[in-house]
PDB file of C-alpha atoms in Angstrom:
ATOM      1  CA  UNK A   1      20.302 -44.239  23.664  1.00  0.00           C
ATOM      2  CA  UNK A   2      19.837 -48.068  23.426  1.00  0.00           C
ATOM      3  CA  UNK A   3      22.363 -49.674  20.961  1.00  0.00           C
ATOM      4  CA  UNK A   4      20.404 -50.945  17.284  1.00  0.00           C
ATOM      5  CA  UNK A   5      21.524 -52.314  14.156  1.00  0.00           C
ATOM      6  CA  UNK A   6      21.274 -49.849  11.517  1.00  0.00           C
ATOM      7  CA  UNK A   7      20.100 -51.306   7.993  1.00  0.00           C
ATOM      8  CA  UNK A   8      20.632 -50.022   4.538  1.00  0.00           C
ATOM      9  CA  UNK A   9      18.291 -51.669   2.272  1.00  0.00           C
ATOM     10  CA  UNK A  10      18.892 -51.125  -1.132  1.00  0.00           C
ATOM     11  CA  UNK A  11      15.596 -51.868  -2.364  1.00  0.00           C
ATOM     12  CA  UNK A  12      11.727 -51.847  -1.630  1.00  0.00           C
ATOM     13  CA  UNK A  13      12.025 -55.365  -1.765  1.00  0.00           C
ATOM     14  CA  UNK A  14      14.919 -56.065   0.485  1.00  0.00           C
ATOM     15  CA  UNK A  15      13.087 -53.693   2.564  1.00  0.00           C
ATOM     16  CA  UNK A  16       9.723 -55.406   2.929  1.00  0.00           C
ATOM     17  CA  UNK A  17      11.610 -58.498   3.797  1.00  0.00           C
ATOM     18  CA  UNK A  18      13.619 -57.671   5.994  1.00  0.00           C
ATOM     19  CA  UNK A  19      10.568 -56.501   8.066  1.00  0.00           C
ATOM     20  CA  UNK A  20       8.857 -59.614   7.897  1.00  0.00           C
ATOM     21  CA  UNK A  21      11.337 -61.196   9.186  1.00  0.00           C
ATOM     22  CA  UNK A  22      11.884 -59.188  12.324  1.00  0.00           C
ATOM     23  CA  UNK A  23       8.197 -58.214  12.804  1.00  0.00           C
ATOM     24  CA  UNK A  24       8.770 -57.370  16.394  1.00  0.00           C
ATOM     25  CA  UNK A  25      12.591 -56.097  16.419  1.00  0.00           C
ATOM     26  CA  UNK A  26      12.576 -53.719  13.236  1.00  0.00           C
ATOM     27  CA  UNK A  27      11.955 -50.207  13.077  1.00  0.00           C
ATOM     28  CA  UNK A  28      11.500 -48.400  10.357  1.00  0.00           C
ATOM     29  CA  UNK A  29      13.353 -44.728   9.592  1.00  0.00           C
ATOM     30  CA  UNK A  30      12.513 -42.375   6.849  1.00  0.00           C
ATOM     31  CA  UNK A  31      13.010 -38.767   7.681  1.00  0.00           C
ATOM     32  CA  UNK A  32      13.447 -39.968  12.014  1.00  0.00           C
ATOM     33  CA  UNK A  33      11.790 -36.813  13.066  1.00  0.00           C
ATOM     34  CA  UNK A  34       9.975 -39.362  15.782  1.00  0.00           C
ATOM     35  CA  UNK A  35      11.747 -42.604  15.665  1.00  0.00           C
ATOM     36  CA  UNK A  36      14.949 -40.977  16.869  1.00  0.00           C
ATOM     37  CA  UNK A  37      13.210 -38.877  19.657  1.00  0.00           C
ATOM     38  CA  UNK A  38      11.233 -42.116  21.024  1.00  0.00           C
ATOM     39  CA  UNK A  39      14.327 -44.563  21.080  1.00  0.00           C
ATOM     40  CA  UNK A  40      16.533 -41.208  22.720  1.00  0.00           C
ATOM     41  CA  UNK A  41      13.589 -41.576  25.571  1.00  0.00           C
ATOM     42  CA  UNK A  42      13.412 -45.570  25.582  1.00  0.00           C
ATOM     43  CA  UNK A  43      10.157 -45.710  24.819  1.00  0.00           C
ATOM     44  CA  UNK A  44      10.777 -47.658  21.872  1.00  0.00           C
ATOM     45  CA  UNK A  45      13.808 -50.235  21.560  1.00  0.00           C
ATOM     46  CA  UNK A  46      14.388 -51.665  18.886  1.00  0.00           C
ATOM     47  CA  UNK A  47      17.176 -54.482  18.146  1.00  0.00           C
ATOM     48  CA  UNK A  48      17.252 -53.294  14.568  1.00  0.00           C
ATOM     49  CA  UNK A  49      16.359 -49.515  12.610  1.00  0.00           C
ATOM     50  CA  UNK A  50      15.953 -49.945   8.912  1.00  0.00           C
ATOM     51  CA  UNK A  51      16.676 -46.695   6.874  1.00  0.00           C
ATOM     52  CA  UNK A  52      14.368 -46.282   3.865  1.00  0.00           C
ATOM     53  CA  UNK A  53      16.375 -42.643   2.383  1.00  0.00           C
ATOM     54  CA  UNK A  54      17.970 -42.677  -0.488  1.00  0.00           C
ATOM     55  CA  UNK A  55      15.129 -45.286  -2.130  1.00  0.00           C
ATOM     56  CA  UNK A  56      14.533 -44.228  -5.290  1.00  0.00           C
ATOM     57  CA  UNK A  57      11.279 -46.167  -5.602  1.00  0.00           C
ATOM     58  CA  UNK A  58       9.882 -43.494  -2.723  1.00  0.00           C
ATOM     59  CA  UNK A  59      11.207 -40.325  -4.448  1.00  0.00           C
ATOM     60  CA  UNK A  60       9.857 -37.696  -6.725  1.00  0.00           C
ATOM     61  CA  UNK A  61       6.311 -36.715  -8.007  1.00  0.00           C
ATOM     62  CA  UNK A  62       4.319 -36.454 -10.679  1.00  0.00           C
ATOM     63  CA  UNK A  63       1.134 -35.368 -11.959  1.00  0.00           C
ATOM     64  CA  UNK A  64      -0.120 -37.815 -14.333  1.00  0.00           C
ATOM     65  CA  UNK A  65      -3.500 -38.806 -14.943  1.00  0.00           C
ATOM     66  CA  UNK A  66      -5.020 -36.113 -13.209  1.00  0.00           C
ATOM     67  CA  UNK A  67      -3.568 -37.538  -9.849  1.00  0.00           C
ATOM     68  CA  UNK A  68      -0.707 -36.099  -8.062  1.00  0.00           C
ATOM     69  CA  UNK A  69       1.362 -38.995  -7.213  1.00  0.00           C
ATOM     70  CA  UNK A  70       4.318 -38.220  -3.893  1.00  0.00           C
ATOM     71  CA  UNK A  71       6.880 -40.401  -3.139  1.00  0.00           C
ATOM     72  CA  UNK A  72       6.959 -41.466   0.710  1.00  0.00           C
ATOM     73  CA  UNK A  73      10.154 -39.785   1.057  1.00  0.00           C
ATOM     74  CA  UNK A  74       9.223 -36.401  -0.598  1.00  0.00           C
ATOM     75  CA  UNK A  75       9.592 -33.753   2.459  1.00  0.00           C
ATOM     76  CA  UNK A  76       6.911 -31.478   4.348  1.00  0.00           C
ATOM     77  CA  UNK A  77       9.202 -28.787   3.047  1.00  0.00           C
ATOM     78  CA  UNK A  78       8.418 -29.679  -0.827  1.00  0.00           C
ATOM     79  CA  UNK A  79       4.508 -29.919   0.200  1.00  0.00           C
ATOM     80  CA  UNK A  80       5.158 -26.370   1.537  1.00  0.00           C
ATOM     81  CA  UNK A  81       6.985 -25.199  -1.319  1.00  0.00           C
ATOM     82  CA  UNK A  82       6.607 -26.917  -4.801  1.00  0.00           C
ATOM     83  CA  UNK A  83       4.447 -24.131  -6.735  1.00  0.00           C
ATOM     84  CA  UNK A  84       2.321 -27.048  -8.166  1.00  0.00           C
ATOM     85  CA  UNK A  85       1.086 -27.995  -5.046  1.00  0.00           C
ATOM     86  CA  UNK A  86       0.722 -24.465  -3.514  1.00  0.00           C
ATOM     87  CA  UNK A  87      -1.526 -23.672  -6.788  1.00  0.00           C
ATOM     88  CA  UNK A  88      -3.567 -27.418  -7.360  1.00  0.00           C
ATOM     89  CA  UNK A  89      -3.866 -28.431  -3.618  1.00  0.00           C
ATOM     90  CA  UNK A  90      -3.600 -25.601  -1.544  1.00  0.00           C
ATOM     91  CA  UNK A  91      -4.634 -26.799   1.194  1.00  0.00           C
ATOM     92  CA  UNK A  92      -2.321 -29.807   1.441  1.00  0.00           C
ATOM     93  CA  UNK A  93       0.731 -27.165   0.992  1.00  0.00           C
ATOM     94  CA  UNK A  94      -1.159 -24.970   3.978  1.00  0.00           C
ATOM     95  CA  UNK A  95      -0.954 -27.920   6.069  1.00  0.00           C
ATOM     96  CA  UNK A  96       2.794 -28.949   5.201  1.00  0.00           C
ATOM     97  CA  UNK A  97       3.650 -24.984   6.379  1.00  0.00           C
ATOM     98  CA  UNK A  98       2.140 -25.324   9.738  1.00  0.00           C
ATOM     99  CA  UNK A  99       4.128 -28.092  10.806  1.00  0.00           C
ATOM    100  CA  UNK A 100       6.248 -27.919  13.818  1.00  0.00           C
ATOM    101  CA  UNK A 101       9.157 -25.734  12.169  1.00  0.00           C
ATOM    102  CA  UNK A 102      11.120 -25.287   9.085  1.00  0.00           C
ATOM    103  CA  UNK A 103      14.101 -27.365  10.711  1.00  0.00           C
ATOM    104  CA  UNK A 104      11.451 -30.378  11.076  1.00  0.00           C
ATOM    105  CA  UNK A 105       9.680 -29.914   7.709  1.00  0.00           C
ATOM    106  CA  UNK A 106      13.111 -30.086   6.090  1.00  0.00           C
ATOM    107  CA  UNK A 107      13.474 -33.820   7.299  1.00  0.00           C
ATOM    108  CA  UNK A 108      10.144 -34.973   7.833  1.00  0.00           C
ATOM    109  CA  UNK A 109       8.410 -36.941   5.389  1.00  0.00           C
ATOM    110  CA  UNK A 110       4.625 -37.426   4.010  1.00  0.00           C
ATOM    111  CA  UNK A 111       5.488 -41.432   3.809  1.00  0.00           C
ATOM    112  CA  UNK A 112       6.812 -40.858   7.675  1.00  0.00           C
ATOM    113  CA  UNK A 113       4.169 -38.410   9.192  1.00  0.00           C
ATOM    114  CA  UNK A 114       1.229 -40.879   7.630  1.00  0.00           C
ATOM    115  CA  UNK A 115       2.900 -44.422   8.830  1.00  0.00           C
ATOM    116  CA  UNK A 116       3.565 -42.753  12.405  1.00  0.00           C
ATOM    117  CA  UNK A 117      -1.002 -42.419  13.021  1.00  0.00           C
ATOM    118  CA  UNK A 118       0.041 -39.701  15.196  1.00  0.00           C
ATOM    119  CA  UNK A 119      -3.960 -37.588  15.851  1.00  0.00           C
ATOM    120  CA  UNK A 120      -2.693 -34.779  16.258  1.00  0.00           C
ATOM    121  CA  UNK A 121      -0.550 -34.451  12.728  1.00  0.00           C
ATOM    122  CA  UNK A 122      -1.507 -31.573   9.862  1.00  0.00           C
ATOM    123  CA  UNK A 123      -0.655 -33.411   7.031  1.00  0.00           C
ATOM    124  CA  UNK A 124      -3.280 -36.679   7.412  1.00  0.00           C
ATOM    125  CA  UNK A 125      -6.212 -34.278   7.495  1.00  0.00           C
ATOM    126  CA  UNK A 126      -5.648 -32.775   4.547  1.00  0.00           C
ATOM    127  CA  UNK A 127      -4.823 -35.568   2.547  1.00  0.00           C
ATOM    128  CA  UNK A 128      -8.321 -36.939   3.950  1.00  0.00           C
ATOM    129  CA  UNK A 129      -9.704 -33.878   3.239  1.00  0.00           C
ATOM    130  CA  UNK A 130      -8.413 -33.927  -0.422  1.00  0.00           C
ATOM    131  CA  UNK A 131      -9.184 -37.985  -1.031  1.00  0.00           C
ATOM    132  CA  UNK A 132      -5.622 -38.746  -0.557  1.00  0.00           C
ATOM    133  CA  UNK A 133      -5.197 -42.753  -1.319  1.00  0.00           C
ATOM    134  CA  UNK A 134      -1.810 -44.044  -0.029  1.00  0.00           C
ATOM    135  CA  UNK A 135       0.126 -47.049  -1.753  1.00  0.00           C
ATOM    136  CA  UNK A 136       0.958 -49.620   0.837  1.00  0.00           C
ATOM    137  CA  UNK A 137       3.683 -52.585  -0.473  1.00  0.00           C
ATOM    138  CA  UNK A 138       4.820 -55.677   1.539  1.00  0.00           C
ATOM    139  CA  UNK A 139       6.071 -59.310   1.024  1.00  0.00           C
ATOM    140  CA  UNK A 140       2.547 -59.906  -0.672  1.00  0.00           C
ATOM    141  CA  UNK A 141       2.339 -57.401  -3.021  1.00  0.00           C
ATOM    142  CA  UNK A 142       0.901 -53.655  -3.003  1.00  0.00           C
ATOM    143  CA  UNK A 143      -2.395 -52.310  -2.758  1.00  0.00           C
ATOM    144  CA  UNK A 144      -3.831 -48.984  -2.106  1.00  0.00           C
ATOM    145  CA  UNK A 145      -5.468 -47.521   0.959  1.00  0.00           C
ATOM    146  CA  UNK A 146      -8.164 -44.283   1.057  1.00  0.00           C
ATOM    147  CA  UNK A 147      -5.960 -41.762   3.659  1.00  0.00           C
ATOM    148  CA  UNK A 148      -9.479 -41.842   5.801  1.00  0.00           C
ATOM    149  CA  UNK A 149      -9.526 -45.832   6.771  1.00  0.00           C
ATOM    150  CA  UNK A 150      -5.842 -45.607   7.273  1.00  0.00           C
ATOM    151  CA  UNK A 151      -5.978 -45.120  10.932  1.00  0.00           C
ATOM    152  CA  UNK A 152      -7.250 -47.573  13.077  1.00  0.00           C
ATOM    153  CA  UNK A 153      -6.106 -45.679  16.470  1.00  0.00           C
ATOM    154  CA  UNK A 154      -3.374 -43.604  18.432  1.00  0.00           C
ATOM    155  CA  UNK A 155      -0.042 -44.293  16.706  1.00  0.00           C
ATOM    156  CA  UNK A 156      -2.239 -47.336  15.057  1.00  0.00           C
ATOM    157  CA  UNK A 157      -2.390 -48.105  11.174  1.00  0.00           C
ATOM    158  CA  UNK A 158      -3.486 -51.006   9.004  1.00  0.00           C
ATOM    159  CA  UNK A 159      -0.079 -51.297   8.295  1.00  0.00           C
ATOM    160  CA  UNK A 160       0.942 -54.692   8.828  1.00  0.00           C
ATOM    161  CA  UNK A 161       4.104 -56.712   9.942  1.00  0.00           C
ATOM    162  CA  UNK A 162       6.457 -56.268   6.595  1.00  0.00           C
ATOM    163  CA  UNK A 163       4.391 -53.191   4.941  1.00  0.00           C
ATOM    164  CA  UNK A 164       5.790 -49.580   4.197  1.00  0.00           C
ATOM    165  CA  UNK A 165       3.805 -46.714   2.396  1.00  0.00           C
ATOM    166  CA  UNK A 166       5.720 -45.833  -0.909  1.00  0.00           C
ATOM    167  CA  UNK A 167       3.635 -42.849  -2.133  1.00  0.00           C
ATOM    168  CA  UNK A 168       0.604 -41.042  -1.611  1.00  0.00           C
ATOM    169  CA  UNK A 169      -2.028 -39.965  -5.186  1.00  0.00           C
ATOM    170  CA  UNK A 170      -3.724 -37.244  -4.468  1.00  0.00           C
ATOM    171  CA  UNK A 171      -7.178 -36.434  -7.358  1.00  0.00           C
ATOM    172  CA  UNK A 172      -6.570 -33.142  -8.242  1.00  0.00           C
ATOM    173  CA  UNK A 173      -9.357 -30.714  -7.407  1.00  0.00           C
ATOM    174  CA  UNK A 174     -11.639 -30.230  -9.493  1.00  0.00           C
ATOM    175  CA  UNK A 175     -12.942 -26.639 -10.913  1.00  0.00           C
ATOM    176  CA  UNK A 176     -14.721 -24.278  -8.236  1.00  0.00           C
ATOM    177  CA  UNK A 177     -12.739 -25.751  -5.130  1.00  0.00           C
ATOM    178  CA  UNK A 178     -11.264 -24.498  -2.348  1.00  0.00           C
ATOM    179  CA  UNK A 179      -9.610 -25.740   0.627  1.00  0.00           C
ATOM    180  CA  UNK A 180      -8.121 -24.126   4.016  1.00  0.00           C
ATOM    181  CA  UNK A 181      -5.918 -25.240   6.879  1.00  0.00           C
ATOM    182  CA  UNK A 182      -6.414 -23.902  10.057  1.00  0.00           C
ATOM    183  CA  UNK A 183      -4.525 -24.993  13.554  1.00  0.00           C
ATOM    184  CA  UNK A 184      -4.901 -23.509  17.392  1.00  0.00           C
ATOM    185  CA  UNK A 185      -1.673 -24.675  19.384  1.00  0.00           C
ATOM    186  CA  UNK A 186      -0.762 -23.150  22.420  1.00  0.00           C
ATOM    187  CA  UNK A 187       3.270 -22.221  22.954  1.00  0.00           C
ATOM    188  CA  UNK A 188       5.860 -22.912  20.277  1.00  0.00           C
ATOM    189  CA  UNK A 189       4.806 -23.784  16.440  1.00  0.00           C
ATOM    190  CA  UNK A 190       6.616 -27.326  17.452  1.00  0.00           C
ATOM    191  CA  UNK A 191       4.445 -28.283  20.156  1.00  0.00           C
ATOM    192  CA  UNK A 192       1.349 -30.658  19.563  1.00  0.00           C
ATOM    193  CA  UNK A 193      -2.076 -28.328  18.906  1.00  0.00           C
ATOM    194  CA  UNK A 194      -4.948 -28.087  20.427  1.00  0.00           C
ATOM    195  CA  UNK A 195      -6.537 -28.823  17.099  1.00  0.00           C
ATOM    196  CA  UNK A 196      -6.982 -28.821  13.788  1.00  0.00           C
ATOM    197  CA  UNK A 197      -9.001 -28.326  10.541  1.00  0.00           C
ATOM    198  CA  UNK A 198      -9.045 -29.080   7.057  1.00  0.00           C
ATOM    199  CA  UNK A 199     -11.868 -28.264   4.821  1.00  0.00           C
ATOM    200  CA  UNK A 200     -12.363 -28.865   0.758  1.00  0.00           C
ATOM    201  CA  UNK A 201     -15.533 -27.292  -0.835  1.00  0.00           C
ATOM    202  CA  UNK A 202     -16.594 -27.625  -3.477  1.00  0.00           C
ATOM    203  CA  UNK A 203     -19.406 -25.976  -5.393  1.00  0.00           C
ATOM    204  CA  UNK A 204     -22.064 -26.317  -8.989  1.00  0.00           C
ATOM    205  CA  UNK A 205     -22.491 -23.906 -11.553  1.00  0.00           C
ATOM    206  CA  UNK A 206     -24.819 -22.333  -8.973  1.00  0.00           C
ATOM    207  CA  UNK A 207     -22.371 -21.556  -6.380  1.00  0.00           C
ATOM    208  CA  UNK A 208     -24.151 -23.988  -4.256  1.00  0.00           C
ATOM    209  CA  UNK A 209     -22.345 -26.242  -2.556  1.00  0.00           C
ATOM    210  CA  UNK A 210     -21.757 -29.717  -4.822  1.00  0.00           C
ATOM    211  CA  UNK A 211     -19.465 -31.219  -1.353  1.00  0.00           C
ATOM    212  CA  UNK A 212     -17.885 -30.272   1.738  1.00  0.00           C
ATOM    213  CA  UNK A 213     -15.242 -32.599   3.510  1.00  0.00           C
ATOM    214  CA  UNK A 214     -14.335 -31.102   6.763  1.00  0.00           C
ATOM    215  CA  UNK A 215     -11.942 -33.419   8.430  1.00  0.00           C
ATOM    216  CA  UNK A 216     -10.518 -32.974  12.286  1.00  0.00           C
ATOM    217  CA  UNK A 217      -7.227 -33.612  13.857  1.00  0.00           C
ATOM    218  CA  UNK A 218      -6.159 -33.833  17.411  1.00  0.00           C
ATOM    219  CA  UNK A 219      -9.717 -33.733  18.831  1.00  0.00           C
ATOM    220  CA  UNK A 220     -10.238 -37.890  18.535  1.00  0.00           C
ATOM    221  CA  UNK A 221      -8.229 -41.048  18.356  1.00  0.00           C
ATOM    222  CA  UNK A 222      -7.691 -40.628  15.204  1.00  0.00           C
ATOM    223  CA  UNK A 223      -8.091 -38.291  12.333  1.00  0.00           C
ATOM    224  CA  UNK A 224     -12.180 -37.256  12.590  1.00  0.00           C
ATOM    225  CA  UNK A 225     -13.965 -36.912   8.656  1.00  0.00           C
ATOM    226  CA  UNK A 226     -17.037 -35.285  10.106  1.00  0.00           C
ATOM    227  CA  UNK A 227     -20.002 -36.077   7.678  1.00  0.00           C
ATOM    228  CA  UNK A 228     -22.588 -34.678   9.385  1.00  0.00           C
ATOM    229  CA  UNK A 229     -21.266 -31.420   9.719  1.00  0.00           C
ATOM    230  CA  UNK A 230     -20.746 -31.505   5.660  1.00  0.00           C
ATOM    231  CA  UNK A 231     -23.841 -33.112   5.165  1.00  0.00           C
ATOM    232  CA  UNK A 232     -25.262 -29.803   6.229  1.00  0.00           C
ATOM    233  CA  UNK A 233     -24.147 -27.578   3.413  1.00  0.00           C
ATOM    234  CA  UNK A 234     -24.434 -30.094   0.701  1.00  0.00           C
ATOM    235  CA  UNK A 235     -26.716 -28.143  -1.945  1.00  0.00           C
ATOM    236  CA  UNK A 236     -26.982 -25.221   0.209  1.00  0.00           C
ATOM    237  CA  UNK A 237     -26.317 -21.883  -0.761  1.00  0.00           C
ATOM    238  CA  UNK A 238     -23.266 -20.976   1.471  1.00  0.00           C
ATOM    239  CA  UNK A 239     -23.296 -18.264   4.052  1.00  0.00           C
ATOM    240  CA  UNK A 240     -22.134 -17.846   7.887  1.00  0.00           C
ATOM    241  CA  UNK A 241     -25.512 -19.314   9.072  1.00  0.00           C
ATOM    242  CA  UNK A 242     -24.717 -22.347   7.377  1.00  0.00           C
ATOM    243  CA  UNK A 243     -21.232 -22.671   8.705  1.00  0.00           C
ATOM    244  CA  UNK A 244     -22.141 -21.921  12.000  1.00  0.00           C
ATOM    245  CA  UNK A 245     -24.575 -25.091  11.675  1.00  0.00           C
ATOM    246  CA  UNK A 246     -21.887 -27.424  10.196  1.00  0.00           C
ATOM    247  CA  UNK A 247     -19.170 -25.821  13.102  1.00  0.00           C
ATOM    248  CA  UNK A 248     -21.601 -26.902  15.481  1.00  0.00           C
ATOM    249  CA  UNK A 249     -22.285 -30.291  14.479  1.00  0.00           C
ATOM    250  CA  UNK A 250     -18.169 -30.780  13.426  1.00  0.00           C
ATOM    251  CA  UNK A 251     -17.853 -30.105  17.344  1.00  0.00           C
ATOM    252  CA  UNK A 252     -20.590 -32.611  18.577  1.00  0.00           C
ATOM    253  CA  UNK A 253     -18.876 -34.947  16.410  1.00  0.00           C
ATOM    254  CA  UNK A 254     -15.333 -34.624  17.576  1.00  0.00           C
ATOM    255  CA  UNK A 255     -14.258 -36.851  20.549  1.00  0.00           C
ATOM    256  CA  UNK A 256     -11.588 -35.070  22.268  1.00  0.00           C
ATOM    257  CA  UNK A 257     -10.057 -36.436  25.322  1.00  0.00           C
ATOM    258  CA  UNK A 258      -8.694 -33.869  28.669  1.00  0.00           C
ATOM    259  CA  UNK A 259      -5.096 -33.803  28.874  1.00  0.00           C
ATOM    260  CA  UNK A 260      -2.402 -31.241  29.172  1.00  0.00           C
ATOM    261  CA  UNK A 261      -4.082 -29.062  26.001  1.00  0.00           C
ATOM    262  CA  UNK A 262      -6.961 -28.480  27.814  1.00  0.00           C
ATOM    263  CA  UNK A 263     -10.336 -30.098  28.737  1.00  0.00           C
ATOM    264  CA  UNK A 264     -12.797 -31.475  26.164  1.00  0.00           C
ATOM    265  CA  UNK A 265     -15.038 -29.042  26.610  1.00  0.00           C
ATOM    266  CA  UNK A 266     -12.443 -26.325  25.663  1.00  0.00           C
ATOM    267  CA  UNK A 267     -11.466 -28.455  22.405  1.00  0.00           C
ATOM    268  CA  UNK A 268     -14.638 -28.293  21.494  1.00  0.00           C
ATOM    269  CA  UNK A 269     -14.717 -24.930  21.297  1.00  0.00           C
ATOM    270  CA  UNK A 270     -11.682 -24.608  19.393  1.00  0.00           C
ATOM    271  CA  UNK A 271     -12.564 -26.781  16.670  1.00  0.00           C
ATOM    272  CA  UNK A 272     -15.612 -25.483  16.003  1.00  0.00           C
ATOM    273  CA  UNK A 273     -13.959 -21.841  15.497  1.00  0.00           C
ATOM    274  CA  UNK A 274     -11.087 -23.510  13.370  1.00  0.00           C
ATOM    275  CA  UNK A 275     -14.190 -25.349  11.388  1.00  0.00           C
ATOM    276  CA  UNK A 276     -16.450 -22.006  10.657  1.00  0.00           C
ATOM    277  CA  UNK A 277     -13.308 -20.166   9.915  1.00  0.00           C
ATOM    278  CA  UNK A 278     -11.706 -22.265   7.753  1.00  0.00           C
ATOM    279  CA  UNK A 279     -15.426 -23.067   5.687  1.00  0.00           C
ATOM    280  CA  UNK A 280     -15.135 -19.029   5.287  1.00  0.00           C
ATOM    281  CA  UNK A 281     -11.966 -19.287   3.801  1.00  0.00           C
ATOM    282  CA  UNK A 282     -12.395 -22.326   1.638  1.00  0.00           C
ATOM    283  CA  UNK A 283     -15.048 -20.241   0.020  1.00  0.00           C
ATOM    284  CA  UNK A 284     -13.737 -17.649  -0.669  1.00  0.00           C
ATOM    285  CA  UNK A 285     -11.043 -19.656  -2.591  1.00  0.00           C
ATOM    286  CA  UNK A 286     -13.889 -21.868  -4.160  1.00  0.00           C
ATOM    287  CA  UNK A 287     -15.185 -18.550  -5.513  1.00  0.00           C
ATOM    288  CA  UNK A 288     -12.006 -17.213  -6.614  1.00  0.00           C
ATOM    289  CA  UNK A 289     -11.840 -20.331  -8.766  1.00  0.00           C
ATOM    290  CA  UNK A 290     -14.832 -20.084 -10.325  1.00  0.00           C
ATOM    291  CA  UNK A 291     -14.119 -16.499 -11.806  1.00  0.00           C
TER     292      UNK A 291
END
């Protein structure tokens, strides 16, 4: 591994500066799930790795305001876990428990895993799927950033020199919604899948459907919000035909790539299974909620 300077900020502050001022030679670290891996390789190397843990400002969580504000630092292991997520955003915590494996989730961070712009990632489609805005904070000030114009490309963020995410909100669903996760990876649980789903209905006092957000992973450049295919079931009654028609159109609108997943073609077969299926299951839970 290439020798770096390891730095301890003790503040958001110092933090942010210390970035700007080594735009091209800092690094920074939260949980290092990646960041370690890629310098072990050499395909990063930088002269200096600054460690954000132990910030208070990117800690903890809290529900105020009918928001459900995360830290950066909180883990994929809390997502998975906290009993206030598993029962108000279900589909976020469903995400958080297919990730890699329990050793990873225990480090890995929602600050981390949404600065990294990695496509093929659980956790970004769900937060698109759920609105998710993240809170962005550099030498300027802070401002907030809707989880779906985030990514700009592979490993590619509107981040800019100087800038860390300090927490993600997340609007808590509102009554008669339901989410699902749903994933295809070939091999181990920690290798990259094939693809993935997240889906949020949500339906009226009819049952019909009031919006759908059916956002794709792994199957473009960058996290896919596929409003066509939900454009299709918005005020429809809800049944397989009509999933079948969104799945479809979710497919034609993905933009996968061949590589050593699989072909296109095959992707887009995938994702439209993962989207039908996980539409099925989303309203079921939608339905649940409104008895």
């Amino acid at each position: 591994m290439r020798r770096f300077e390891y730095i301890k900020p003790t503040s958001v502050q110092e933090a942010v500066k210390f970035l700007a001022d080594h735009p091209d030679e800092a690094m920074v670290m939260a949980g290092g799930t990646a960041l370690v891996v890629m310098i072990d390789q050499g395909v990063l190397r930088p002269d200096y790795v600054v460690d954000l843990g132990g910030l208070s400002d990117l800690q903890g969580q809290d529900s105020s305001n009918e928001t459900l504000h995360l830290g950066a630092l909180t883990t994929v292991r809390t997502l998975e876990r906290d009993p206030q997520i598993k029962e108000r955003f279900g589909v976020l915590a469903e995400a958080a428990s297919q990730v890699a494996s329990v050793r990873i989730r225990n480090v890995a961070t929602i600050g981390g895993t949404v600065s990294y712009g990695e496509p093929q990632t659980d956790i970004p489609a769900a937060l698109i799927a759920l609105n998710a805005t993240a809170t962005v904070v550099g030498t300027e000030g802070s401002r907030d950033v809707a989880v779906e114009d985030f990514f700009l490309g592979p490993y590619e963020t509107v981040l800019e020199p100087g800038e860390i995410v300090t927490r993600v909100g997340v609007p808590a669903p509102s009554p008669r919604t339901g989410g699902c996760h749903m994933k295809f990876t070939i091999g181990s649980p920690e290798n990259k899948p094939v693809a993935n789903a997240s889906v949020v209905l949500r339906l009226d006092s009819s049952g019909r459907c009031e919006e759908a957000r059916i956002v794709m992973g792994a199957v473009g450049p960058i996290p896919l919000l596929a409003t066509k295919a939900a454009a299709i079931l918005k005020g429809e009654v809800l049944n397989e035909t009509a999933f079948a028609a969104a799945a479809a159109k979710a497919a034609e609108e993905s933009d996968p790539v061949d590589d050593l997943r699989g072909p296109a073609w095959y992707k887009r077969r995938i994702i439209r299974v993962l989207v039908e299926r996980g539409l099925t299951w989303a309203l079921s839970r939608a339905a649940a909620q409104s008895q």
